[in-house]
Coordinates of C-alpha atoms and ligand atoms in Angstrom, one line a residue:
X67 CA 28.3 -0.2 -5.0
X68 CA 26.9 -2.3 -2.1
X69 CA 25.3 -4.9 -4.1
X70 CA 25.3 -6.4 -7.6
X71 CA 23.3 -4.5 -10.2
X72 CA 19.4 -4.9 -9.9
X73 CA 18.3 -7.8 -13.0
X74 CA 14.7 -8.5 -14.2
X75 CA 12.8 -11.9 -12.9
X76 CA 11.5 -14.0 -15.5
X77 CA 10.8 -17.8 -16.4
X78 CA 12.1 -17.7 -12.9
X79 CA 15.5 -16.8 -13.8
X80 CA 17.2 -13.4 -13.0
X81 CA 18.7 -11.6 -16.6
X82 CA 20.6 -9.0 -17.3
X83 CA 18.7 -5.6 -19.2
X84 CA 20.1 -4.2 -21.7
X85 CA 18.0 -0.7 -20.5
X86 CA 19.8 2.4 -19.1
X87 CA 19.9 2.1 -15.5
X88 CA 19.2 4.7 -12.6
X89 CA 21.5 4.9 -9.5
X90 CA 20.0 3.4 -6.0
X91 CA 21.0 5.4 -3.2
X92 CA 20.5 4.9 0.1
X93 CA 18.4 7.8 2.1
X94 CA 19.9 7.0 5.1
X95 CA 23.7 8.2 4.9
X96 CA 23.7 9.0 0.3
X97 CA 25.6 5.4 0.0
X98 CA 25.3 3.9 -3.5
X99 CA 23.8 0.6 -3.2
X100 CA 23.5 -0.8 -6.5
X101 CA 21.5 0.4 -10.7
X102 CA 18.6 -0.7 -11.5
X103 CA 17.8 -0.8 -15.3
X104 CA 14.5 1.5 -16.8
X105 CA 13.5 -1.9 -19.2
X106 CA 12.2 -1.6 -22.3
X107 CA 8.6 -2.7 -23.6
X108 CA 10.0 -5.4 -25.0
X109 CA 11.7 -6.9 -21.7
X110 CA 8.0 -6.1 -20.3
X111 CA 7.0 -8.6 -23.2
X112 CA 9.6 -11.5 -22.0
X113 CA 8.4 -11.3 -18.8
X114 CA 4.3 -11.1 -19.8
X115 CA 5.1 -13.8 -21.6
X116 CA 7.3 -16.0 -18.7
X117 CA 3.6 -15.2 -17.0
X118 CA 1.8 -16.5 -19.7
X119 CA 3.5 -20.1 -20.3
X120 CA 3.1 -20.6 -16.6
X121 CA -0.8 -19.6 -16.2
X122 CA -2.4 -23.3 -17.3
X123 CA -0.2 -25.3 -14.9
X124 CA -0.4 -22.8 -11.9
X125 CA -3.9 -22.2 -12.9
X126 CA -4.9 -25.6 -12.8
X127 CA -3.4 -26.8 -9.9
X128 CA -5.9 -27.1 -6.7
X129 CA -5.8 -23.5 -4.3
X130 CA -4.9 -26.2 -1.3
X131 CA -1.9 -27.4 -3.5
X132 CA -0.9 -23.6 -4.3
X133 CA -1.2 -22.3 -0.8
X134 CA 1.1 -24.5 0.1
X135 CA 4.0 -22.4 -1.2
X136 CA 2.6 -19.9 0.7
X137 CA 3.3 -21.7 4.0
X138 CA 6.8 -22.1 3.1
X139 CA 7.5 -18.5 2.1
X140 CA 5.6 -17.6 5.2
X141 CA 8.3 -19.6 7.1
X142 CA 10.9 -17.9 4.9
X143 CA 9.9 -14.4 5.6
X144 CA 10.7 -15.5 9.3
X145 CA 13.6 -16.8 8.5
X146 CA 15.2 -13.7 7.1
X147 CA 13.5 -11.4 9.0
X148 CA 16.7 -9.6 10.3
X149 CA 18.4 -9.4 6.5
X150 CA 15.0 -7.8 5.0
X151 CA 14.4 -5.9 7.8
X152 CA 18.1 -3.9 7.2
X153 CA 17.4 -4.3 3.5
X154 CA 13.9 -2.3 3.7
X155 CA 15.8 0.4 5.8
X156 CA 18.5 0.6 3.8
X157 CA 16.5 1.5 0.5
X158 CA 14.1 2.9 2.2
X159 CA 15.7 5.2 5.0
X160 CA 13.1 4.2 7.6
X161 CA 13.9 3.2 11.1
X162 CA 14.7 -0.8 12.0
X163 CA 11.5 -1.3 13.6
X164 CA 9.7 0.3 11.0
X165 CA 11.2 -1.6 8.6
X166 CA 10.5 -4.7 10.9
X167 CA 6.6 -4.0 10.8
X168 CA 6.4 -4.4 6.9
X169 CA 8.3 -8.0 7.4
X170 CA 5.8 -8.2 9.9
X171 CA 2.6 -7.0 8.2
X172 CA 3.8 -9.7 5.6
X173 CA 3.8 -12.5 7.2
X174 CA 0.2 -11.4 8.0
X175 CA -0.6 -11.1 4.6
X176 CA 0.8 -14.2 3.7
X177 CA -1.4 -15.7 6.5
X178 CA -4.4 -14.5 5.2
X179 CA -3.4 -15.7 1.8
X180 CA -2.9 -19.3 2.9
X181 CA -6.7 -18.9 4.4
X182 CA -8.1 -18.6 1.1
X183 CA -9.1 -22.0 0.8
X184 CA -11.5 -21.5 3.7
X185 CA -13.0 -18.6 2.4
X186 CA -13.6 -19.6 -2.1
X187 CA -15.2 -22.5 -1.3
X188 CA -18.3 -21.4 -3.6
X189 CA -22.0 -21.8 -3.4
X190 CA -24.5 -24.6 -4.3
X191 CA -28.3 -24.3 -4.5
X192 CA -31.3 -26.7 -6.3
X193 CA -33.2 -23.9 -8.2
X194 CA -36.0 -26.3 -9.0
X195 CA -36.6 -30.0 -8.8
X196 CA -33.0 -31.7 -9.9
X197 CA -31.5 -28.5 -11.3
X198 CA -28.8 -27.1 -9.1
X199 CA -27.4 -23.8 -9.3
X200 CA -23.0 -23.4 -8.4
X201 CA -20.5 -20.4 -8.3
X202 CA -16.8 -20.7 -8.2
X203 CA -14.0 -18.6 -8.4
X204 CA -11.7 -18.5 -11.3
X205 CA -8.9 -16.5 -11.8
X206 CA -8.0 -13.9 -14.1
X207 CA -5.1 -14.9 -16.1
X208 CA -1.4 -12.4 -16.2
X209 CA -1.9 -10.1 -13.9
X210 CA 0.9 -7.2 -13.1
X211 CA 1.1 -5.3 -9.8
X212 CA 2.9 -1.7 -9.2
X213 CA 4.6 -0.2 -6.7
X214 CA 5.3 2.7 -4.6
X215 CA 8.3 3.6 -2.9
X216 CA 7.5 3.8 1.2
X217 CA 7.0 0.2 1.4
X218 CA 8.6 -1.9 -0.8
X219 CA 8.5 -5.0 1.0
X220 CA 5.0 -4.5 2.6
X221 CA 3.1 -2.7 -1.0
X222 CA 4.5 -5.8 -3.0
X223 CA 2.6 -8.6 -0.5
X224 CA -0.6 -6.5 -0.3
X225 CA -1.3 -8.3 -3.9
X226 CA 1.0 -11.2 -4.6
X227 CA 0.1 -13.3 -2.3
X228 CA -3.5 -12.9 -3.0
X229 CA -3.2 -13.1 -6.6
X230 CA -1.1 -16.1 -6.9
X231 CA -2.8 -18.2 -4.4
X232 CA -5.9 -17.1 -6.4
X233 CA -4.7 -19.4 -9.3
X234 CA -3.1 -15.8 -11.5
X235 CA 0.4 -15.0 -12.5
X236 CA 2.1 -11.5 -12.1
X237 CA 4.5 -9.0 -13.0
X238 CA 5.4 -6.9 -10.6
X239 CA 6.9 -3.5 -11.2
X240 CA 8.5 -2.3 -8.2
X241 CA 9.1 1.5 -7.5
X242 CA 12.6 2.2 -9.9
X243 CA 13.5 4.0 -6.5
X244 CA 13.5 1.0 -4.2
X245 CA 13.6 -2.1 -6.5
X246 CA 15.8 -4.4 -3.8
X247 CA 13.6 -5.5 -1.8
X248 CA 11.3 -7.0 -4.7
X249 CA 14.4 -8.9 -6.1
X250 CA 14.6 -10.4 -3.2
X251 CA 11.3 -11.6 -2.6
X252 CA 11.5 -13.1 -6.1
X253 CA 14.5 -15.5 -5.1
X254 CA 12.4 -16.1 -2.0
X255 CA 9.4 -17.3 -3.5
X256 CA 11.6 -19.3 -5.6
X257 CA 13.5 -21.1 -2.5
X258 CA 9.3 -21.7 -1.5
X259 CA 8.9 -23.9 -4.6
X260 CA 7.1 -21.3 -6.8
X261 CA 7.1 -22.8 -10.1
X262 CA 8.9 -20.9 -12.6
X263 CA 7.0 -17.7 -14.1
X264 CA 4.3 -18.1 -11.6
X265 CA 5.7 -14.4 -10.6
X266 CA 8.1 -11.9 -12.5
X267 CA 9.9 -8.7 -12.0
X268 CA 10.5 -6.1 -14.4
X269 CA 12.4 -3.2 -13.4
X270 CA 11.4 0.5 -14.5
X271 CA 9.9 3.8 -14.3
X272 CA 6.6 5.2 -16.4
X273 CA 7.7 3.5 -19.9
X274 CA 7.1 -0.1 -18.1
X275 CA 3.6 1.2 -16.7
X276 CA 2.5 2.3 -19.7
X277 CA 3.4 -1.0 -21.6
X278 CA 1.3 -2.7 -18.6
X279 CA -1.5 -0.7 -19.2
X280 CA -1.2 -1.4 -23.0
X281 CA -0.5 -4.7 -22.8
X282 CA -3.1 -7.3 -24.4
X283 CA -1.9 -10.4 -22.4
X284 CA -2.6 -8.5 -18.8
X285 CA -6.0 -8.5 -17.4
X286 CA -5.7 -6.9 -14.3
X287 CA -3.5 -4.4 -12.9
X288 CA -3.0 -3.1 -9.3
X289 CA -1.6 0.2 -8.5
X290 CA -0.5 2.0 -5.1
X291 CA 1.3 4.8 -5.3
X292 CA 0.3 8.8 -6.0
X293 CA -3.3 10.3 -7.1
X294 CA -1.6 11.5 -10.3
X295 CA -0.2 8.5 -11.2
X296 CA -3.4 6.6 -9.6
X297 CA -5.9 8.6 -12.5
X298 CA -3.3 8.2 -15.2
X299 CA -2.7 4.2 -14.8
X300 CA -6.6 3.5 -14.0
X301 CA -8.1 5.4 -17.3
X302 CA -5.6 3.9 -19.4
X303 CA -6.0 0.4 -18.1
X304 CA -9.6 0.5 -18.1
X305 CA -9.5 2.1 -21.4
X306 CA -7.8 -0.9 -22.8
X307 CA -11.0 -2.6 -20.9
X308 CA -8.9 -4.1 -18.2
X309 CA -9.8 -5.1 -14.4
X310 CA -8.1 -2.4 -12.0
X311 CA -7.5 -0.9 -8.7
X312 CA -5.5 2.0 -8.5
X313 CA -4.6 3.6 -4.8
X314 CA -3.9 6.9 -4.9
X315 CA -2.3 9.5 -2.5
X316 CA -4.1 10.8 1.1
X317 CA -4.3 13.5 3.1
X318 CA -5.2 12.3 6.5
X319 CA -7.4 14.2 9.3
X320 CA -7.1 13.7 12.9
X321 CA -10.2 15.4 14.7
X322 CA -9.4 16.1 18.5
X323 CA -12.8 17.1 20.8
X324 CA -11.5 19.0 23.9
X325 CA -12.4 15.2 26.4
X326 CA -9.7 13.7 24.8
X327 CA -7.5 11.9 26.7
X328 CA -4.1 14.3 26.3
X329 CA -1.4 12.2 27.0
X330 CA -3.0 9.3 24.3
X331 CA -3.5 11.6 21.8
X332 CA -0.6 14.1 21.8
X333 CA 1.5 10.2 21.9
X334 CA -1.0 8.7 19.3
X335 CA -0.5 12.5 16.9
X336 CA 3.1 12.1 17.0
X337 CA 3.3 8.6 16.2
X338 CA 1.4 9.2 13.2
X339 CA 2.6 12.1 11.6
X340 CA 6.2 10.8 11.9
X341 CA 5.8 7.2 11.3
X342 CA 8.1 6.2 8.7
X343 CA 9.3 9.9 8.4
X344 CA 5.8 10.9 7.3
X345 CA 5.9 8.6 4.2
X346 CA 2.7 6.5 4.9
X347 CA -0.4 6.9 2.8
X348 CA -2.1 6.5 6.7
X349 CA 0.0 9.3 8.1
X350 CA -1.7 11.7 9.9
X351 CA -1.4 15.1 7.8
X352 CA -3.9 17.6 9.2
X353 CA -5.2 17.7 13.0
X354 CA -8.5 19.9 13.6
X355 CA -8.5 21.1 16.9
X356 CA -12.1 21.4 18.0
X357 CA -12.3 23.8 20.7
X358 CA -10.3 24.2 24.1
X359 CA -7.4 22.3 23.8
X360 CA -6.5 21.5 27.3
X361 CA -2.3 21.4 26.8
X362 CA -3.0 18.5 24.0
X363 CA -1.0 20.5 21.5
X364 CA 1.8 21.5 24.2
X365 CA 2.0 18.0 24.8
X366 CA 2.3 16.9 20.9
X367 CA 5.0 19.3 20.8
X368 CA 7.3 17.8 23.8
X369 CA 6.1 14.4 22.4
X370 CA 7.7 15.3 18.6
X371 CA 10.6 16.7 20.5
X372 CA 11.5 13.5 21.5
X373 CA 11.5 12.0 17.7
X374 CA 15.1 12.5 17.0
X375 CA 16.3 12.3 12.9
X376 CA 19.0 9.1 12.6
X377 CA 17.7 8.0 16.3
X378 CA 13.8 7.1 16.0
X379 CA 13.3 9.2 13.0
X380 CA 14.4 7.8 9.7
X381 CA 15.3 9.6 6.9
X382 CA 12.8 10.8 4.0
X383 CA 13.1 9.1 0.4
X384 CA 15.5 11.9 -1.6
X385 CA 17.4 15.4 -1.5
X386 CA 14.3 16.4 -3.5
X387 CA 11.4 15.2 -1.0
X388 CA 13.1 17.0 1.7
X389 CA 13.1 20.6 -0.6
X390 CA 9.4 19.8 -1.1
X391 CA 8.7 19.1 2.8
X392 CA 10.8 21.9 3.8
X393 CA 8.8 24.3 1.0
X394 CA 5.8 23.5 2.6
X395 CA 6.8 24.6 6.2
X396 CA 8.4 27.5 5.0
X397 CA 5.6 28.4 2.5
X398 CA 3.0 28.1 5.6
X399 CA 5.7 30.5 7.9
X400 CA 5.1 32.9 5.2
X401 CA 1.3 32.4 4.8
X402 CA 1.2 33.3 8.4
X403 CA 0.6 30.0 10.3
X404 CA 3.0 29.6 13.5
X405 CA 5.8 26.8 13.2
X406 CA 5.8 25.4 17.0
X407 CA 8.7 22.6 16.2
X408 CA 10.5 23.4 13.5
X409 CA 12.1 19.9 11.2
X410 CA 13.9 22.3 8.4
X411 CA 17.6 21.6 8.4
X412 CA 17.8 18.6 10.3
X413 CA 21.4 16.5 9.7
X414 CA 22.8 13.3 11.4
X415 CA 26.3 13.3 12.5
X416 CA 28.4 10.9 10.5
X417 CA 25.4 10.6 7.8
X418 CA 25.9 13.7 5.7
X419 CA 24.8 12.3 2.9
X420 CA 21.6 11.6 4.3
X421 CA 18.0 13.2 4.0
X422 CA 16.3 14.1 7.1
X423 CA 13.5 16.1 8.0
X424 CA 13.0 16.7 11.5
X425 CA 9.2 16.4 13.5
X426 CA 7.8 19.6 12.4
X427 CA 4.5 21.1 14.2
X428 CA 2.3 24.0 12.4
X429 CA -0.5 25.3 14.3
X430 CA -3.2 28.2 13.3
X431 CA -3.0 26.7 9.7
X432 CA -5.5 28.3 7.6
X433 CA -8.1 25.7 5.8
X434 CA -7.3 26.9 2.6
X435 CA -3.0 27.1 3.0
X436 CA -1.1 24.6 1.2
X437 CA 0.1 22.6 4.0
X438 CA -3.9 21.9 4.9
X439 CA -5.0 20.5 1.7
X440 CA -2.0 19.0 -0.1
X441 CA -0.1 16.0 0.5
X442 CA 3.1 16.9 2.1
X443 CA 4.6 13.6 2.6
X444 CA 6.9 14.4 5.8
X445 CA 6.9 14.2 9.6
X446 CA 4.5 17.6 9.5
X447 CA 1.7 17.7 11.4
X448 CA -0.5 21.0 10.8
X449 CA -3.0 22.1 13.2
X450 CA -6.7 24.2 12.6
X451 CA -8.8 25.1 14.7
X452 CA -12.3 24.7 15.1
X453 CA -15.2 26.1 17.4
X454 CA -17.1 23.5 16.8
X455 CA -17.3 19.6 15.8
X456 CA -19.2 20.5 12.5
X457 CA -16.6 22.8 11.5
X458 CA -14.1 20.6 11.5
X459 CA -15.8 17.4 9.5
X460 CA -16.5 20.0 6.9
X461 CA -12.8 20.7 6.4
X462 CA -12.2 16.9 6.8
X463 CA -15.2 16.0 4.0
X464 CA -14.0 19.4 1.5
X465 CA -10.2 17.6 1.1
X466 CA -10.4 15.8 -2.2
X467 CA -8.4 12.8 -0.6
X468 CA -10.2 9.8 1.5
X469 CA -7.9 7.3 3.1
X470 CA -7.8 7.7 6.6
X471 CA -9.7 9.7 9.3
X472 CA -9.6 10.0 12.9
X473 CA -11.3 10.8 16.0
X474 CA -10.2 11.4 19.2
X475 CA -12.8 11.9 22.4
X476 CA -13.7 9.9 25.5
X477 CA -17.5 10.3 24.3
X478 CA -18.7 7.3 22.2
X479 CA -21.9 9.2 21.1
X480 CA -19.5 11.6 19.4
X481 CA -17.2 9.3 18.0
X482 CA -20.4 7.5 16.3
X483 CA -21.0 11.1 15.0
X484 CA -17.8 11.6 13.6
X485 CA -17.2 7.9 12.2
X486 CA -20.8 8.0 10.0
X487 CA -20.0 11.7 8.5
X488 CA -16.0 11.5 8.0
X489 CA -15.5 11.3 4.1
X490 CA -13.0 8.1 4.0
X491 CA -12.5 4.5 3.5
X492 CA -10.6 3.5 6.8
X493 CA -11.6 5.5 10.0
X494 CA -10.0 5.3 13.6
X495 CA -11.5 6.2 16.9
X496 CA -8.3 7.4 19.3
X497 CA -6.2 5.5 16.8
X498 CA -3.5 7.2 14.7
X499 CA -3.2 4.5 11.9
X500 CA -6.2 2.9 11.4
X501 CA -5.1 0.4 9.0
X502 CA -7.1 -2.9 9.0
X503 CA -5.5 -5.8 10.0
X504 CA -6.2 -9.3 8.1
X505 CA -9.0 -10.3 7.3
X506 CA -10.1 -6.6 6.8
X507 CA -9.7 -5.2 3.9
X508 CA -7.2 -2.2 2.6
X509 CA -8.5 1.0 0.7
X510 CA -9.8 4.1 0.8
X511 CA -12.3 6.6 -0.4
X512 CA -12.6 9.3 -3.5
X513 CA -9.3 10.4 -4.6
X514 CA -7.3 7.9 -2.8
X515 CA -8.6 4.7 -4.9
X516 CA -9.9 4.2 -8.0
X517 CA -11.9 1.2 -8.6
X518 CA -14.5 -0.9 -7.3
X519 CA -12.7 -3.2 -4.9
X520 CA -9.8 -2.9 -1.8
X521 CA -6.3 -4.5 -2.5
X522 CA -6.2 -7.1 0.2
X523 CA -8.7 -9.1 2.6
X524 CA -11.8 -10.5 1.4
X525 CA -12.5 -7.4 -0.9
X526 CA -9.6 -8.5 -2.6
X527 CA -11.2 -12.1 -3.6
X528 CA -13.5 -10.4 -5.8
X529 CA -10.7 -8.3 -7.3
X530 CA -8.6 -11.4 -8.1
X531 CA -10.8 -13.8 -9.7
X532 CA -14.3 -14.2 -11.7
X533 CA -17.2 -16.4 -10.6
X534 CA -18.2 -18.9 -12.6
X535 CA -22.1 -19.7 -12.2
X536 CA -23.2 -23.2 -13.6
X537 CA -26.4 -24.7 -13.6
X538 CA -26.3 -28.6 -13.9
X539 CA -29.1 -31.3 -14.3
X540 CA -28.6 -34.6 -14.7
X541 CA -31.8 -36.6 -14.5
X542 CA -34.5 -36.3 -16.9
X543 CA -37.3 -36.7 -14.2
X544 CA -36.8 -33.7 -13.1
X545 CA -38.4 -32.2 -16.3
X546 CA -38.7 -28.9 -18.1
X547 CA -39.9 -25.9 -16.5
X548 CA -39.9 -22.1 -17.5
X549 CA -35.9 -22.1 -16.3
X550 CA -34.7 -25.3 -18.6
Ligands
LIG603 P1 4.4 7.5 -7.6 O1 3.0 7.7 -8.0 O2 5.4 8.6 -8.0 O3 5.0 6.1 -8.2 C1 4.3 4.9 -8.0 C2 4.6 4.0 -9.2 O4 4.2 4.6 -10.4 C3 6.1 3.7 -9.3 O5 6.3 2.3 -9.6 C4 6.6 4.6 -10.4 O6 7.6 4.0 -11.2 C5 5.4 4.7 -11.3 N1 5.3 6.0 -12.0 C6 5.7 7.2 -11.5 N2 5.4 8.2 -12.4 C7 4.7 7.7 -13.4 C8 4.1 8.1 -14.6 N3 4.1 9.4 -14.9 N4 3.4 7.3 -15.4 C9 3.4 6.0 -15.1 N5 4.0 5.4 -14.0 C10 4.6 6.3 -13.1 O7 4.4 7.3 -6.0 P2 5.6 7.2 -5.0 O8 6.2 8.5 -4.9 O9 6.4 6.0 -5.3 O10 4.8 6.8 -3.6 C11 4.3 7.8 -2.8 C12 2.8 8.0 -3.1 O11 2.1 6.8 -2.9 C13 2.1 8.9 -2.1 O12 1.2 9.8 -2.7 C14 1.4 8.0 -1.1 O13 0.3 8.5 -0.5 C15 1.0 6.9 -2.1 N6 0.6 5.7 -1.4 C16 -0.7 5.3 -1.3 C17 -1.0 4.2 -0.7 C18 -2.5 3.8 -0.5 O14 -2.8 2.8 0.0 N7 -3.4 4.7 -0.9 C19 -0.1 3.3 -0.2 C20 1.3 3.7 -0.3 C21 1.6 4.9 -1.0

């Protein structure tokens, strides 16, 4: 085993659980890396209460005191760029520069975080003759934060950075799958000058959720992760009248009118449906073809020829994600669609142990074949095709999902028609990803989230605090009217 065993984060002190533990592996080549323990509700309790003792002093320190941290963990994340980049891709099986981008999109994060100063600074207003009106922002109190597996540097900094500059305290659950990277953002934060149980760690699978959701010292919880879990962690949080967000799952449609620019968008496809192996909730899933194609999807196939497994492809999460992946391609073969580039029973030399799917394009997929309207997960892209522009936002608006959605054209009149009528929270114009960079905010529509707010940018303010609204007067000249 690689590294020491994985240990729970509280009262800013690592301990030892006394839980069953699950093996790590690593995707990339089946090497065990460490156990993480599957903790108890009463280990969830320690650390809910680590988060509680530390709420009045962090709480009631001044945001431009607390942000400070922020600047120093921002200079730490440089710092050890290299050692969390390799960490991510170890645990992970994604590529080095994929795992790069999520230290990357941290330090973003974290810049935005330090901001916040700038942008709480409440309101102030005289409502009538010596009365003034104020807001400000409070925070919540514990908040806890879970995680998925496919970005488990990246998911983690969408909230904690917000949150704890914001004045709360959290327990993070990272996903039991990929729990490294969390520990070491804990010891991290710690080398900033965090004060002790400002932010805990406890390790686990659904028995930790549920305690979350149960718990009557959290007020807030934030979820990423699948539409199943997303439904099943949002009604019982809000049943147990708590704040939350939960992101769910996606299923994401690239729409590609016959004046789009071929080389750019067969480049821009690939990219996106093989992006971190497939594994991004902004992954495109599903390309309507509207039209004549022009040799755009000859050209996505030589472009996903080029995306070699173990070379720029990394390796999908488990043995098991790579039977469901494969299932698909081979349940759509049978359904009748045509498999152009084929990813089933892809290896790496010299990483046998590892689980790779390779690029894998489907085109004349039927709207209503599995590999159209479920989440696959993988590097697959699968291709309808459409007669008409019409056709294809229908298919885009019928999938139950609502993260991302893109359009690819040289017509700007067209992409306005496509942006107002596509169904999601996050839409791209001849962009693969379109993921919002700081300040923007993160989240999507229908079945992808659940909740009124995103999880980061300024949407995220709202999320993370309460507004205070008091009305003040101080001189008795100013009388009594019908507001006093
Ligand atoms: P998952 O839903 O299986 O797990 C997410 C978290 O929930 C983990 O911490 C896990 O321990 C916990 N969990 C799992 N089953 C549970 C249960 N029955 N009850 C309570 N908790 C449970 O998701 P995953 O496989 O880790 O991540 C992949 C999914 O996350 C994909 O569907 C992807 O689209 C989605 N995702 C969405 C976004 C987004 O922004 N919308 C971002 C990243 C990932």
């Amino acid at each position: 085993m690689k590294y020491a065993a994985i240990k729970n984060f509280y009262n800013g002190e690592f301990h030892e659980s006394s839980a069953e533990t699950l093996d790590v592996t690593s995707p990339l080549d089946g090497n065990h890396l460490s156990t993480v323990p599957l903790s108890s509700k009463s280990e969830l309790d320690k650390a809910v209460e680590s988060a509680k003792s530390a709420f009045d002093g962090w709480s009631n320190t001044t945001i431009k005191d607390r942000v400070q941290v922020f600047f120093r963990y921002r200079y730490l994340l440089e710092k050890y760029a290299d050692e969390l980049t390799e960490l991510v891709t170890e645990e992970n099986g994604k590529t080095l520069d994929e795992a790069r981008a999520e230290i990357d999109k941290s330090i973003e994060l974290t810049e935005f975080a330090v901001s916040l100063p700038q942008l709480v600074a409440g309101e102030i207003l005289e409502v009538s003759r010596g009365v003034e009106c104020r807001t400000e922002h409070f925070p919540l109190g514990v908040v806890a934060s879970i995680a998925p597996f496919n970005f488990p540097f990246m998911v983690p900094n969408w909230t904690m950075p917000n949150a704890l500059a914001l004045g709360n305290t959290m327990v993070m659950k990272p996903s039991e799958v990929v729990p490294l990277s969390a520990q070491r953002m804990a010891e991290i934060l710690k080398e900033a000058g965090l004060p002790d149980g400002v932010f805990n760690v406890v390790n686990g699978g659904k028995e930790v959720v549920e305690g979350i959701c149960e718990h009557e010292d959290i007020d807030a919880v934030s979820f990423v992760g699948s539409t199943k879990v997303a439904k099943i962690v949002y009604k019982a949080a809000t049943s147990n009248l708590k704040r939350c967000v939960a992101l769910g799952g996606a299923k994401n449609h690239l729409i590609v009118l016959p004046d789009a620019n071929p080389t750019m968008t067969a480049e821009n496809v690939t990219a996106s449906m093989s992006g971190c192996a497939g594994q991004r909730c902004m992954a495109a899933s599903a390309m309507v073809a509207v039209g004549e194609m022009n040799g755009i999807i000859d050209r996505v196939c030589e472009e996903a020829r080029k995306v070699v497994p173990g070379k720029n492809l990394g390796a999908v999460i488990s043995k098991e994600a790579k039977e469901r992946i494969e299932g698909y391609i081979t349940q759509a073969e049978k359904d009748g669609a045509k498999i152009l580039v084929d990813g089933r029973g892809a290896t790496v030399d010299g990483k046998e142990g590892g689980t790779y799917v390779g690029p894998t394009v489907i085109d004349y997929v039927k709207p209503d074949m599995s590999v159209a309207t479920e989440e696959i997960f993988g590097p697959v892209i699968s291709i309808m095709r459409t007669d008409t522009v019409d056709e294809a936002i229908e298919i885009e608006n019928a999938n139950p999902y609502g993260n991302a959605s893109s359009v690819y054209t040289d017509n700007g009149g067209m992409a306005r028609y496509v942006m107002e009528r596509a169904s999601a929270g996050m839409v791209g114009v001849n962009i693969g990803v379109p993921v919002p960079r700081e300040p923007f905010s993160f989240g999507g529509w229908n079945e992808s989230r659940f909740g009124a707010n995103d999880i980061t940018g300024k949407s995220s303010i709202e999320f993370w605090t309460k507004l205070k609204k008091t009305t003040t007067k101080w001189n008795p000249e100013a009388g009594i009217n019908w507001m006093s």
